[in-house]
CSV table of N, CA and C in Angstrom, one decimal:
chain,number,residue,atom,x,y,z
A,1,MET,N,102.8,203.9,150.1
A,1,MET,CA,103.6,202.8,150.6
A,1,MET,C,104.9,202.7,149.7
A,2,SER,N,105.0,203.5,148.7
A,2,SER,CA,106.2,203.4,147.8
A,2,SER,C,107.5,203.6,148.6
A,3,GLY,N,107.4,204.2,149.8
A,3,GLY,CA,108.7,204.5,150.6
A,3,GLY,C,109.3,203.2,151.0
A,4,ARG,N,108.5,202.2,151.3
A,4,ARG,CA,109.1,200.9,151.7
A,4,ARG,C,110.0,200.3,150.6
A,5,ASP,N,109.7,200.6,149.4
A,5,ASP,CA,110.6,200.0,148.3
A,5,ASP,C,112.0,200.7,148.4
A,6,GLN,N,112.1,201.8,149.0
A,6,GLN,CA,113.5,202.5,148.9
A,6,GLN,C,114.3,202.1,150.1
A,7,ILE,N,113.7,201.3,151.0
A,7,ILE,CA,114.4,201.0,152.3
A,7,ILE,C,115.7,200.1,151.9
A,8,PRO,N,115.5,199.0,151.1
A,8,PRO,CA,116.6,198.1,150.8
A,8,PRO,C,117.8,198.9,150.1
A,9,GLU,N,117.4,199.8,149.1
A,9,GLU,CA,118.4,200.6,148.5
A,9,GLU,C,119.2,201.5,149.4
A,10,THR,N,118.5,202.1,150.3
A,10,THR,CA,119.1,203.0,151.3
A,10,THR,C,120.0,202.2,152.3
A,11,ALA,N,119.4,201.0,152.6
A,11,ALA,CA,120.3,200.2,153.6
A,11,ALA,C,121.5,199.7,152.9
A,12,GLU,N,121.5,199.5,151.5
A,12,GLU,CA,122.7,199.0,150.8
A,12,GLU,C,123.7,200.2,150.8
A,13,LYS,N,123.2,201.4,150.4
A,13,LYS,CA,124.1,202.5,150.4
A,13,LYS,C,124.8,202.7,151.8
A,14,PHE,N,123.9,202.6,152.9
A,14,PHE,CA,124.4,202.8,154.2
A,14,PHE,C,125.5,201.7,154.5
A,15,ALA,N,125.3,200.5,154.1
A,15,ALA,CA,126.2,199.5,154.4
A,15,ALA,C,127.5,199.8,153.7
A,16,GLY,N,127.4,200.3,152.5
A,16,GLY,CA,128.6,200.7,151.7
A,16,GLY,C,129.4,201.7,152.4
A,17,LYS,N,128.7,202.7,153.0
A,17,LYS,CA,129.4,203.8,153.7
A,17,LYS,C,130.1,203.2,155.0
A,18,VAL,N,129.3,202.3,155.7
A,18,VAL,CA,129.9,201.7,156.9
A,18,VAL,C,131.1,200.9,156.5
A,19,GLU,N,131.1,200.1,155.5
A,19,GLU,CA,132.1,199.2,155.1
A,19,GLU,C,133.4,200.1,154.7
A,20,SER,N,133.2,201.2,154.0
A,20,SER,CA,134.3,202.0,153.7
A,20,SER,C,134.9,202.7,154.9
A,21,VAL,N,134.1,203.1,155.8
A,21,VAL,CA,134.6,203.7,157.1
A,21,VAL,C,135.4,202.6,157.9
A,22,VAL,N,134.8,201.5,157.9
A,22,VAL,CA,135.5,200.4,158.7
A,22,VAL,C,136.9,200.1,158.1
A,23,MET,N,136.9,200.0,156.8
A,23,MET,CA,138.2,199.7,156.1
A,23,MET,C,139.2,200.8,156.3
A,24,SER,N,138.7,202.1,156.4
A,24,SER,CA,139.6,203.3,156.7
A,24,SER,C,140.1,203.2,158.1
A,25,ILE,N,139.3,202.7,159.1
A,25,ILE,CA,139.8,202.7,160.4
A,25,ILE,C,140.8,201.6,160.5
A,26,GLN,N,140.5,200.4,159.9
A,26,GLN,CA,141.5,199.3,159.9
A,26,GLN,C,142.8,199.8,159.2
A,27,ALA,N,142.8,200.5,158.2
A,27,ALA,CA,144.1,201.0,157.6
A,27,ALA,C,144.8,201.8,158.5
A,28,VAL,N,144.1,202.7,159.3
A,28,VAL,CA,144.8,203.5,160.2
A,28,VAL,C,145.4,202.7,161.4
A,29,MET,N,144.7,201.7,161.8
A,29,MET,CA,145.1,201.0,163.0
A,29,MET,C,146.3,200.0,162.6
A,30,GLU,N,146.4,199.7,161.4
A,30,GLU,CA,147.5,198.8,161.1
A,30,GLU,C,148.9,199.4,161.3
């Protein structure tokens, strides 16, 4: 069950990637 402990960390990393991608898109659209 140790895999469940990794979920929050992975979600945080994924959110960081999504945020950076969104900011890149916004920069292109401006």
